[in-house]
Every structure is written in structure tokens, then in C-alpha cells.
Amino acid sequence: MTSTSAQMHKLLIDRLTVLQARGYMFGHQDDPFYGLTWSGIEDPARPEYGRSDTKEVCGDYPAVMGFDLGGIEMNDEKNLDSVPFTRIRKELLDHVERGGIVTLSWHPRNPLTGGTAWDNTDTTVVSNILPGGTQHRKFLVWMRHVRDFLRTLRGKNDRPVPIIFRPWHENNGGWFWWGAKQCTAEQYRALWCMLQDYLLNEGFDNLIWSWSPNLGLQPADFNSYPGDDRVDIIGLDAYQWGTEQEFVSQLNSDLTVLTKKAEVSKKLLALTECGLKNLPDPTWWTRVLKPQIDKYPICYFLVWRNAKHEYFGPAPGEKNALYFNEMIKNRNVLMLKDIAK
Ligand code: BMA
């Protein structure tokens, strides 16, 4: 452990706490790599550095940018969404340099079947990668690849940068191999601890750990909570897949429960993923989302990526951009300029 990275950890927690008192930040996954109508990753000769759908809509970058490590476990050159890891490193460090906040998720492949993170058919994957399991050695190599990449994330003066790390998300859904239908709560917690202890032993105390279940919380889902000593942010991943009414009611119910949990456990709260796919209702930002999240002490909300086949953020020329701009006019919605010193 280095005192510098431990300091980074504390500084980011303190910063998030101060920001939370002012409102919540807007975050966007993969913001600088591609947008609804452009891609800066397909043609290495035209990397389109500096572009961002968010910036083209409102003149500012998101305060929070999210990136995904899926593929790093195999030592792949590009992540699961075809973004080169060299590019992820550059954009992540650039965002930190301009005063922004960064978060990493990880959709690792299925270590037992070789399938994707969504290969949820086998219920022995987690038990097999825990110590004593048949795939444990393989998983140690995977964690080493994560470590090696994290090691390269050093900013100015070669200092480690603070990162919100959100592994093993949406455990209460049954779609990932680490889901609650695929492993027991004890196995899930052991999985969390294995990765966390490994990275802490490797010196990464600059990571802010976010535990993020999915919308539709049941009391039993809290059996998978790794513990107050192991979590910094209590998150919620909440998409509007069904009706607006269902979404609003579940979001309020889950954020009420998690607000209490965060208070009791003295943790930060965030909407770590959310969105309405392709924004068929352009007024969603101001009419549906904002009035709900205004009621809870979240420090940020992050919408998923703007890919061609599915987009969750604003994009230039789209009607929802008008409502996005309306939303961010409010003092409690924080963009990069609002948080950068
Ligand atoms: C999912 C989808 C996938 C993507 C994955 C990781 O929600 O957007 O297309 O590969 O996230 O970013």
C-alpha cells in the first residue's frame, strides 16, 4: 500500500461527499469513444479525439465518465465493446486531468465455459474460481491482468488516480454468471472479498468500491452486501425497461431503502447505471427521471453508452437533447465545469 493512493481514496470520498451536498453529477458510459452517429474507435487513423455526444449537445463533458474492463482478463487488446485499452487509459487519465471523476465496471467472460459475462447457464462458476476450485488458478491470472492494467492508470507526477470501481454488479439479477441464481450469497461475498483483498494487497487503495444491485430489491438481496468495511458507495442500477409507472414506483421504493441503508452504514449513494433505451420519450430527463432522483441524496447518476444499436445519453439533433439541456440548467445537476476546479 502506498500512502499516496490511500490519500487519493480519502480525497475522492471527501470530494463526493461535498458534491453530494450540492446535488448530483451526470455520468455517461464510454462518452469519448463513440456516439449515436460517429465512432472514434473503428478507424485508428481517425481517432476523433475530443468528441462527445454530451459535449456536442450542451458544450460540456459529463462530470463522471464510465469505462468497462471486460476483456482485460484475457489480455485482449480491445474491450468487449471494441474499445482499445490504450484508448481507455488515455481518456480515463484525460478526464481525471480535466477535473472529472471516473468509474470502471467489469464484464469478465465466464471463466468456466469461455462464454460472455451473460453466460449464466452454469451454477458452479463462482464456486470453481474461489480458492480450492478447479478454475482458481485461471482466475488468479485474470485478476493479475486487471492489476496490470490498473497499475498503468497513473496521472500527473506518476501518482495513482482515484477510481470508482464497480465489479460484480447487478448480482440480484440472474443474467450474469455471478448472479444470485448462479451462486449463493456466501459465494458472492467470497468472490467480492477475493478480488478486493487481491487488489488491496497489490497496493490499490485508490479504489472506491461500489456495490450495485439492480432495480427491484428484495430483502434477501442484502445477504450479498459485502459489509460496511468493504464498500464505499451503495449503488443502484435502474433502467426503465417496462412501463414508466413501474419504473417510477420501483425506483422510489429502492432508493428509499438504499438511502436508509447508506445513512445507517455511513456510505455514499449513487445511481450507478440508469437510462431509458433510445429515449422514445424525449421528455424523460425532466419529466420522469429528475423529479424522482431529486428526492434522494445520490452523488451521481450514470447513463449507459450511446451505441448505434442502443443509446441512453443525449445526442445532437435528437429531440431529447432539448430536455437534457433543460435538466442540466438546474443548479443541482452537475456537469464537468460545475465540479472541476
Ligand atoms: C450492455 C450492452 C452491451 C455491452 C455491455 C457492456 O448493457 O450495452 O451491448 O456490450 O453493456 O458495455
Coordinates of C-alpha atoms and ligand atoms in Angstrom, one line a residue, residues 68 80-81 107 118 304-305 309-310, ligand 1:
D68 CA -15.5 -1.1 -18.9
L80 CA -15.9 -6.2 -25.1
D81 CA -17.2 -3.1 -26.9
H107 CA -17.9 -7.6 -17.5
W118 CA -24.0 -13.1 -19.7
W304 CA -25.2 3.8 -20.4
R305 CA -23.4 4.2 -23.7
H309 CA -28.0 -0.1 -31.7
E310 CA -28.9 1.3 -28.4
Ligands
BMA1 C1 -24.7 -3.8 -22.2 C2 -24.9 -3.6 -23.6 C3 -23.9 -4.3 -24.4 C4 -22.5 -4.0 -23.9 C5 -22.4 -4.1 -22.4 C6 -21.1 -3.7 -21.9 O1 -25.6 -3.2 -21.4 O2 -24.7 -2.2 -23.9 O3 -24.0 -4.0 -25.8 O4 -21.6 -4.9 -24.5 O5 -23.4 -3.4 -21.8 O6 -20.8 -2.3 -22.2

